[in-house]
Amino acid sequence: MPIAAISGIGGVGKTTLAVHVAHLVDDVFPDGQLYADLRGYTDQALAPESALGGFLRALGVPPDVIPDAPAERSALYRSILAERRILVLLDNARDAAQVSPLLPGTPGCAAIVTSRGKLADLPSAKLVDLDVMEPDEALSLFSSVAGAERVAAEHGAAMDVVAACGFLPLAVRIVASRLAARPSWTVASLVPRLADEQRRLDELRVGNLAVEATFALGYGQLTSVQARAFRLLSLPNGPDISVGAASAVLSMSMFEAEEVLESLVDASLLEAPAPGRYRFHDLLKLFARRALDRGERPQARTMALRRLLGFYLASAQSAHTLAYEGSMIPANLVVVGSGLTFTSVDEAVAWLISEGDSLFAAIDQAAATARTAEQLLPAADLLVAMEPLLEAGTHTREFDRGHQGRAGHRAAQRRPGQRAARPATCRAGCCSRTTGSRTPSSTSGSCTSCRGPARRRSSPARC
């Protein structure tokens, strides 16, 4: 029996897709379709035996003949479907346990299940993880609701609007409906409304539809450990977060952190764009930060960011030690907390490259909130420890901006009169490089062989 299990973030259009597919295959199931809203993410989730009772009545079984025992109801339901070709649509399922008793179990029938959870434990199911819309799809939806001519006249503003919606279908539909109901508004007038991250979720509501309420249903199903992680993981400003960094934020072991991260991915409250890396959908991050403001004390938030910065600094110190043999800088860094250790320069600089955006985001975030020179010190030290990343040829603009900011000024105060970085030969041995520049040793121009950390060569120690 074919089973399709559609999962995804709240508001991504799972039900719409399931109903659309059901209409497309209507002629394949001449004996009809059965539909049940299982209300899995509410306080009134539909029990499997109650759904079975409704299905049996729809199939013509007299109420006084329907068995009381759930197992007997399931057996009668499957015996009736064995002689028919029926599509069963199970909407808003909580988990596989709620769904399993409702599956027909015969080759002539099929089932479509929607859930925010991945339902990976549903036997023989084809798992479909529904993503947000592509930009042109979101623009098309926006146009269909708000009016094609109106949107076409302000194409650029319309793209800004759907981007602010994170291309989430529910958000796009809501903001388009608001625009359609207000003929005096322009598309451009929506842009500043949605640009304010503090108020964006408030703007994404119309009638009984609200993005925040949709997210709250999933958040309400989390355990206390998951809910705390969901809130605290929204603190960092970086584009994503690694397992190691998350373990620091959450004050957990890496094993424990990975378990809770994966459980949030399974609940469609986090995304996993690459192995070991996690991120929020933009609107979910705003929702998580609201939950953070309500559910975590300021001191808990401050300590979480300190642990994160400490992890990054300790890891960068280890990377710097390997990249610059004999340097005195790592010993002078004020490191509080533990981080990763590396076995080679390649591994160390690869980590710096993969974490570069998050490292600079952490520096900027710390610099923005630091009130004293002492509070600014970890960010300044992190900027210093990250120099192997600059020599690898990446994030040059970020380094320039960082050195011009508060953390850079504090770092300069910590290291007055510092000498320029010593030369280091590249992998191909064809040039020498200094921090922030490459000096060819041949007439061939700039080196095309450098693709990572430079090979160290004997030189005076950095200080």
Coordinates of C-alpha atoms in Angstrom, one line a residue:
M1 CA 0.0 0.0 0.0
P2 CA 1.5 3.4 -1.0
I3 CA 2.0 5.8 1.9
A4 CA 3.2 9.4 1.5
A5 CA 4.2 11.3 4.7
I6 CA 4.5 15.0 4.1
S7 CA 6.4 17.0 6.8
G8 CA 7.5 20.6 7.1
I9 CA 7.4 23.8 9.1
G10 CA 4.0 25.1 10.2
G11 CA 2.5 27.2 7.4
V12 CA 4.5 25.6 4.6
G13 CA 1.4 24.2 2.8
K14 CA 1.3 20.5 3.7
T15 CA -2.4 20.3 3.9
T16 CA -2.8 22.3 0.7
L17 CA -0.4 19.9 -1.2
A18 CA -2.1 16.8 0.2
V19 CA -5.6 18.0 -0.8
H20 CA -4.3 19.0 -4.2
V21 CA -2.8 15.6 -4.8
A22 CA -6.0 13.9 -3.6
H23 CA -8.0 15.7 -6.2
L24 CA -5.4 14.8 -8.9
V25 CA -5.7 11.0 -8.2
D26 CA -9.5 11.0 -7.6
D27 CA -10.2 8.7 -10.5
V28 CA -7.6 6.2 -9.3
F29 CA -9.7 5.6 -6.2
P30 CA -13.3 5.1 -7.5
D31 CA -14.6 4.0 -4.1
G32 CA -13.9 7.4 -2.6
Q33 CA -11.7 9.1 -0.1
L34 CA -11.6 9.3 3.7
Y35 CA -10.3 12.5 5.5
A36 CA -9.5 13.1 9.1
D37 CA -8.0 16.1 10.8
L38 CA -6.0 14.4 13.6
R39 CA -5.3 17.7 15.4
G40 CA -2.0 16.3 16.5
Y41 CA -0.5 19.6 17.5
T42 CA -3.4 20.8 19.6
D43 CA -4.6 20.0 23.1
Q44 CA -7.5 18.1 21.5
A45 CA -5.6 15.6 19.4
L46 CA -8.0 13.0 17.9
A47 CA -7.5 9.6 19.3
P48 CA -7.1 6.8 16.7
E49 CA -10.2 5.0 17.9
S50 CA -12.3 8.1 17.5
A51 CA -11.0 8.6 14.0
L52 CA -11.7 4.9 13.2
G53 CA -15.3 5.4 14.5
G54 CA -15.8 8.2 12.1
F55 CA -14.3 6.3 9.2
L56 CA -16.5 3.2 9.9
R57 CA -19.7 5.4 10.0
A58 CA -18.6 7.0 6.7
L59 CA -18.2 3.5 5.2
G60 CA -21.8 2.6 6.1
V61 CA -21.3 0.7 9.4
P62 CA -24.3 1.3 11.8
P63 CA -23.1 3.0 15.0
D64 CA -24.5 0.2 17.2
V65 CA -22.3 -2.3 15.3
I66 CA -19.0 -0.4 15.7
P67 CA -16.9 -2.2 18.3
D68 CA -15.7 -0.4 21.4
A69 CA -12.2 -1.9 21.5
P70 CA -9.6 0.0 19.3
A71 CA -8.0 -3.2 18.0
E72 CA -11.5 -4.5 16.9
R73 CA -12.3 -1.2 15.2
S74 CA -9.1 -1.3 13.3
A75 CA -9.6 -4.9 12.2
L76 CA -13.2 -4.2 11.0
Y77 CA -12.0 -1.0 9.2
R78 CA -9.2 -2.9 7.3
S79 CA -11.5 -5.8 6.4
I80 CA -14.0 -3.4 4.8
L81 CA -11.2 -1.5 2.9
A82 CA -9.8 -4.8 1.6
E83 CA -12.5 -4.9 -1.0
R84 CA -12.3 -1.3 -2.0
R85 CA -10.0 1.3 -3.6
I86 CA -9.9 4.2 -1.3
L87 CA -7.5 7.0 -0.6
V88 CA -7.1 7.9 3.1
L89 CA -5.9 11.5 4.0
L90 CA -4.7 11.9 7.5
D91 CA -4.0 15.6 8.2
N92 CA -2.0 17.1 11.1
A93 CA -0.8 13.9 12.6
R94 CA 1.2 14.0 15.8
D95 CA 3.3 10.9 15.4
A96 CA 3.4 7.4 13.8
A97 CA 1.5 5.9 16.8
Q98 CA -1.5 8.1 16.0
V99 CA -1.4 7.2 12.3
S100 CA -0.6 3.5 12.2
P101 CA -4.1 2.2 13.3
L102 CA -5.7 4.3 10.5
L103 CA -3.7 2.9 7.6
P104 CA -5.7 0.6 5.3
G105 CA -3.0 -2.1 4.8
T106 CA -4.2 -3.4 1.5
P107 CA -2.6 -2.9 -2.0
G108 CA -5.7 -1.3 -3.5
C109 CA -5.7 1.7 -1.1
A110 CA -3.3 4.5 -0.4
A111 CA -2.7 7.0 2.3
I112 CA -1.4 10.6 2.5
V113 CA -0.3 11.8 5.9
T114 CA 0.7 15.4 6.9
S115 CA 2.7 16.2 10.0
R116 CA 5.2 18.7 11.3
G117 CA 7.2 15.7 12.5
K118 CA 9.3 13.7 10.0
L119 CA 7.4 10.4 10.8
A120 CA 10.6 8.5 9.9
D121 CA 9.3 5.5 12.0
L122 CA 6.2 5.1 9.9
P123 CA 6.8 1.7 8.1
S124 CA 7.1 1.8 4.3
A125 CA 6.2 5.5 4.0
K126 CA 7.7 7.7 1.3
L127 CA 8.9 10.7 3.3
V128 CA 8.4 14.1 1.7
D129 CA 10.0 17.1 3.4
L130 CA 8.2 20.2 2.1
D131 CA 10.4 23.3 1.8
V132 CA 9.3 26.9 1.5
M133 CA 8.5 28.3 -1.9
E134 CA 11.0 29.5 -4.4
P135 CA 11.0 33.3 -4.8
D136 CA 9.1 33.3 -8.1
E137 CA 6.5 30.9 -6.6
A138 CA 6.0 33.1 -3.6
L139 CA 5.6 36.1 -5.9
S140 CA 3.0 34.3 -7.9
L141 CA 1.0 33.4 -4.8
F142 CA 1.3 37.0 -3.6
S143 CA 0.1 38.3 -7.0
S144 CA -2.9 35.8 -7.1
V145 CA -4.2 37.1 -3.8
A146 CA -3.2 40.8 -3.9
G147 CA -3.9 41.4 -7.6
A148 CA -1.5 40.8 -10.5
E149 CA -1.6 44.3 -11.9
R150 CA -1.0 45.9 -8.5
V151 CA 2.0 43.7 -7.8
A152 CA 3.4 44.0 -11.3
A153 CA 3.5 47.8 -10.9
E154 CA 5.8 47.4 -7.9
H155 CA 7.8 44.3 -8.6
G156 CA 10.8 45.2 -6.6
A157 CA 8.8 46.0 -3.5
A158 CA 6.8 42.8 -3.9
M159 CA 10.0 40.8 -3.9
D160 CA 11.1 42.5 -0.7
V161 CA 7.8 41.6 0.9
V162 CA 7.8 37.9 0.0
A163 CA 11.5 37.7 1.1
A164 CA 10.5 39.3 4.5
C165 CA 7.9 36.5 4.7
G166 CA 10.7 34.0 4.4
F167 CA 8.9 32.6 1.3
L168 CA 6.6 30.8 3.7
P169 CA 3.2 30.3 1.9
L170 CA 1.1 31.1 5.0
A171 CA 3.0 34.4 5.6
V172 CA 2.8 35.4 2.0
R173 CA -1.0 34.7 1.8
I174 CA -1.6 36.7 5.0
V175 CA 0.3 39.8 3.9
A176 CA -1.3 39.6 0.4
S177 CA -4.8 39.3 2.0
R178 CA -4.1 42.4 4.1
L179 CA -3.0 44.3 1.0
A180 CA -6.0 43.2 -1.0
A181 CA -8.3 44.4 1.8
R182 CA -6.7 47.9 1.8
P183 CA -6.9 49.4 -1.7
S184 CA -5.2 52.6 -0.5
W185 CA -2.1 50.8 0.5
T186 CA 0.8 50.3 -1.9
V187 CA 3.0 47.3 -2.0
A188 CA 6.0 49.5 -0.9
S189 CA 4.1 50.5 2.2
L190 CA 4.4 46.9 3.5
V191 CA 8.2 46.9 3.3
P192 CA 8.9 49.0 6.3
R193 CA 6.2 47.3 8.3
L194 CA 7.9 43.9 7.7
A195 CA 11.5 45.3 8.0
D196 CA 11.0 45.8 11.8
E197 CA 11.9 42.4 13.2
Q198 CA 10.4 43.2 16.6
R199 CA 7.0 43.7 14.9
R200 CA 7.1 41.4 11.9
L201 CA 5.2 38.6 13.4
D202 CA 2.5 41.0 14.5
E203 CA 2.1 42.1 10.9
L204 CA 1.7 38.5 9.8
R205 CA -1.9 38.1 11.0
V206 CA -5.3 38.6 9.4
G207 CA -8.6 37.3 10.7
N208 CA -8.1 34.0 12.3
L209 CA -4.8 33.3 10.5
A210 CA -1.5 34.1 12.2
V211 CA 2.0 32.8 11.7
E212 CA 2.8 33.2 15.4
A213 CA -0.2 31.1 16.4
T214 CA 0.8 28.4 13.9
F215 CA 4.3 28.2 15.2
A216 CA 3.0 28.2 18.8
L217 CA 1.2 24.9 18.1
G218 CA 4.5 23.1 17.4
Y219 CA 6.4 24.9 20.2
G220 CA 3.7 23.8 22.6
Q221 CA 4.4 20.1 21.9
L222 CA 8.1 20.3 23.0
T223 CA 9.5 18.9 26.2
S224 CA 11.0 21.3 28.6
V225 CA 14.5 20.4 27.4
Q226 CA 13.6 20.9 23.8
A227 CA 11.8 24.2 24.5
R228 CA 14.8 25.6 26.4
A229 CA 17.1 24.6 23.6
F230 CA 14.7 26.1 21.0
R231 CA 14.8 29.4 22.9
L232 CA 18.5 29.6 23.6
L233 CA 19.6 28.6 20.1
S234 CA 17.9 31.7 18.8
L235 CA 20.3 33.9 20.7
P236 CA 23.4 33.8 18.4
N237 CA 23.2 36.1 15.4
G238 CA 25.2 33.7 13.2
P239 CA 23.6 32.2 10.1
D240 CA 23.8 28.7 11.5
I241 CA 25.4 26.8 14.4
S242 CA 27.5 23.7 14.8
V243 CA 27.0 21.0 17.3
G244 CA 30.0 22.1 19.3
A245 CA 28.8 25.7 19.5
A246 CA 25.3 24.6 20.4
S247 CA 26.6 22.5 23.2
A248 CA 28.3 25.6 24.6
V249 CA 25.1 27.7 24.4
L250 CA 23.0 24.9 26.0
S251 CA 25.7 23.9 28.5
M252 CA 25.4 20.3 27.4
S253 CA 27.7 17.6 26.2
M254 CA 28.1 17.4 22.5
F255 CA 26.2 14.1 22.5
E256 CA 23.3 15.6 24.4
A257 CA 23.3 18.7 22.3
E258 CA 23.2 16.7 19.0
E259 CA 20.3 14.7 20.3
V260 CA 18.2 17.7 21.1
L261 CA 19.2 19.4 17.9
E262 CA 18.1 16.4 15.9
S263 CA 14.8 16.2 17.8
L264 CA 14.1 19.8 16.8
V265 CA 14.9 19.0 13.2
D266 CA 12.5 16.1 13.4
A267 CA 9.8 18.5 14.7
S268 CA 10.5 20.9 11.8
L269 CA 11.6 23.6 14.2
L270 CA 15.2 23.6 13.0
E271 CA 16.8 22.9 9.6
A272 CA 19.9 20.8 9.0
P273 CA 21.5 22.3 5.9
A274 CA 24.6 20.2 6.2
P275 CA 25.8 17.4 8.5
G276 CA 26.5 18.8 12.0
R277 CA 25.1 22.3 11.2
Y278 CA 21.7 23.7 12.1
R279 CA 19.7 26.9 11.4
F280 CA 16.3 28.5 11.9
H281 CA 13.9 29.6 9.3
D282 CA 13.9 33.4 9.6
L283 CA 10.4 33.7 11.0
L284 CA 10.9 30.8 13.3
K285 CA 13.9 32.5 14.7
L286 CA 11.9 35.6 15.4
F287 CA 9.3 33.5 17.2
A288 CA 12.0 31.7 19.2
R289 CA 13.4 35.0 20.3
R290 CA 10.0 36.1 21.5
A291 CA 9.7 32.9 23.4
L292 CA 13.2 33.6 24.8
D293 CA 12.2 37.0 26.1
R294 CA 9.3 35.4 27.9
G295 CA 10.9 32.2 29.1
E296 CA 14.6 33.0 30.0
R297 CA 15.9 35.5 32.4
P298 CA 18.4 38.1 31.1
Q299 CA 21.2 36.5 33.1
A300 CA 20.6 33.2 31.5
R301 CA 20.8 34.8 28.1
T302 CA 24.0 36.6 29.0
M303 CA 25.6 33.4 30.3
A304 CA 24.7 31.5 27.2
L305 CA 26.4 34.0 24.9
R306 CA 29.4 34.1 27.1
R307 CA 29.7 30.3 26.9
L308 CA 29.4 30.5 23.1
L309 CA 32.1 33.2 22.9
G310 CA 34.3 31.2 25.2
F311 CA 33.9 28.1 23.0
Y312 CA 34.8 30.0 19.9
L313 CA 37.8 31.7 21.6
A314 CA 39.2 28.4 23.0
S315 CA 38.8 26.7 19.6
A316 CA 40.4 29.7 17.7
Q317 CA 43.3 29.7 20.2
S318 CA 43.9 26.1 19.4
A319 CA 43.8 26.8 15.7
H320 CA 46.2 29.8 16.1
T321 CA 48.7 27.7 18.0
L322 CA 48.9 25.2 15.2
A323 CA 49.0 27.8 12.4
Y324 CA 51.7 29.9 13.9
E325 CA 54.3 27.8 15.6
G326 CA 56.1 29.6 18.4
S327 CA 53.7 32.4 18.6
M328 CA 53.2 34.0 22.0
I329 CA 49.7 35.3 21.2
P330 CA 47.7 32.2 22.2
A331 CA 49.3 32.2 25.7
N332 CA 48.3 35.9 26.1
L333 CA 44.6 35.3 25.3
V334 CA 42.2 35.3 28.2
V335 CA 40.2 32.1 27.6
V336 CA 37.3 31.0 29.8
G337 CA 35.8 27.7 28.8
S338 CA 36.8 24.8 26.6
G339 CA 36.8 24.4 22.8
L340 CA 37.8 22.1 20.0
T341 CA 41.4 20.8 19.5
F342 CA 42.9 20.1 16.2
T343 CA 45.6 17.7 14.9
S344 CA 46.8 19.6 11.9
V345 CA 46.9 23.1 10.4
D346 CA 44.6 22.0 7.6
E347 CA 42.0 20.9 10.1
A348 CA 42.3 24.0 12.2
V349 CA 42.0 26.5 9.3
A350 CA 39.2 24.4 7.8
W351 CA 37.3 24.9 11.0
L352 CA 37.9 28.6 11.0
I353 CA 36.7 28.8 7.4
S354 CA 33.5 26.8 8.1
E355 CA 32.8 28.9 11.2
G356 CA 33.9 32.3 9.8
D357 CA 30.5 33.9 9.4
S358 CA 29.4 32.7 12.9
L359 CA 32.7 33.9 14.5
F360 CA 32.3 37.4 13.1
A361 CA 28.7 37.5 14.1
A362 CA 29.6 36.5 17.6
I363 CA 32.3 39.3 17.7
D364 CA 29.8 41.9 16.5
Q365 CA 27.1 40.7 18.9
A366 CA 29.5 40.8 21.9
A367 CA 30.8 44.3 20.9
A368 CA 27.3 45.6 20.6
T369 CA 26.4 44.6 24.1
A370 CA 29.7 45.1 26.0
R371 CA 29.6 48.0 28.4
T372 CA 33.1 47.9 29.7
A373 CA 36.6 47.2 28.2
E374 CA 36.7 44.0 30.3
Q375 CA 33.4 42.7 28.7
L376 CA 34.8 43.5 25.3
L377 CA 38.0 41.6 25.9
P378 CA 36.8 38.1 24.7
A379 CA 35.6 39.5 21.4
A380 CA 38.9 41.4 20.9
D381 CA 40.9 38.2 21.7
L382 CA 38.8 36.2 19.3
L383 CA 39.5 38.6 16.5
V384 CA 43.2 38.3 17.2
A385 CA 43.1 34.5 17.4
M386 CA 41.3 34.2 14.0
E387 CA 44.2 35.6 12.0
P388 CA 44.9 32.2 10.3
L389 CA 41.6 32.7 8.6
L390 CA 42.8 36.0 7.1
E391 CA 46.0 34.4 5.9
A392 CA 43.8 31.7 4.2
G393 CA 42.5 34.4 2.0
T394 CA 38.9 34.5 3.2
H395 CA 36.7 37.0 5.1
T396 CA 39.0 39.9 4.2
R397 CA 36.2 42.4 4.3
E398 CA 35.0 41.1 7.7
F399 CA 38.4 41.5 9.1
D400 CA 38.7 45.1 7.9
R401 CA 35.3 45.8 9.4
G402 CA 36.2 44.0 12.6
H403 CA 39.4 46.0 13.1
Q404 CA 37.6 49.2 12.5
G405 CA 35.0 48.4 15.2
R406 CA 35.1 48.3 19.0
A407 CA 36.6 44.8 19.2
G408 CA 39.4 45.8 16.7
H409 CA 40.2 48.9 18.7
R410 CA 40.4 46.9 21.9
A411 CA 42.6 44.3 20.2
A412 CA 45.0 47.1 19.1
Q413 CA 45.2 48.3 22.7
R414 CA 46.1 44.8 23.8
R415 CA 48.9 44.5 21.2
P416 CA 50.6 47.9 20.8
G417 CA 53.4 48.1 18.2
Q418 CA 52.7 44.6 16.9
R419 CA 54.8 43.6 13.9
A420 CA 53.3 42.5 10.6
A421 CA 52.7 38.8 10.2
R422 CA 55.7 36.8 9.1
P423 CA 55.8 35.4 5.6
A424 CA 54.6 31.8 5.0
T425 CA 55.0 29.8 1.9
C426 CA 52.0 28.5 0.2
R427 CA 51.2 24.9 -0.6
A428 CA 52.9 25.0 -4.0
G429 CA 56.0 26.8 -2.7
C430 CA 55.7 29.4 -5.4
C431 CA 55.0 32.4 -3.3
S432 CA 55.2 33.9 0.1
R433 CA 52.2 35.4 1.8
T434 CA 51.7 37.8 4.7
T435 CA 48.6 38.4 6.7
G436 CA 46.2 40.1 4.4
S437 CA 48.3 40.0 1.3
R438 CA 50.1 37.6 -1.1
T439 CA 53.6 38.4 -2.5
P440 CA 54.5 36.3 -5.6
S441 CA 58.1 35.0 -5.7
S442 CA 57.9 34.4 -9.4
T443 CA 56.9 36.6 -12.4
S444 CA 53.7 34.7 -13.0
G445 CA 51.6 37.1 -11.0
S446 CA 49.3 36.2 -8.1
C447 CA 49.5 32.6 -6.9
T448 CA 46.7 30.4 -8.1
S449 CA 47.7 27.4 -6.0
C450 CA 46.8 28.8 -2.5
R451 CA 43.6 27.1 -1.4
G452 CA 44.0 27.0 2.3
P453 CA 46.4 27.4 5.2
A454 CA 50.0 28.3 4.4
R455 CA 52.8 25.9 5.2
R456 CA 54.9 27.2 8.1
R457 CA 58.5 27.9 7.7
S458 CA 61.1 28.8 10.3
S459 CA 60.8 32.4 11.4
P460 CA 61.0 34.6 14.5
A461 CA 58.2 34.0 16.9
R462 CA 55.2 36.3 16.7
C463 CA 54.6 38.4 19.8

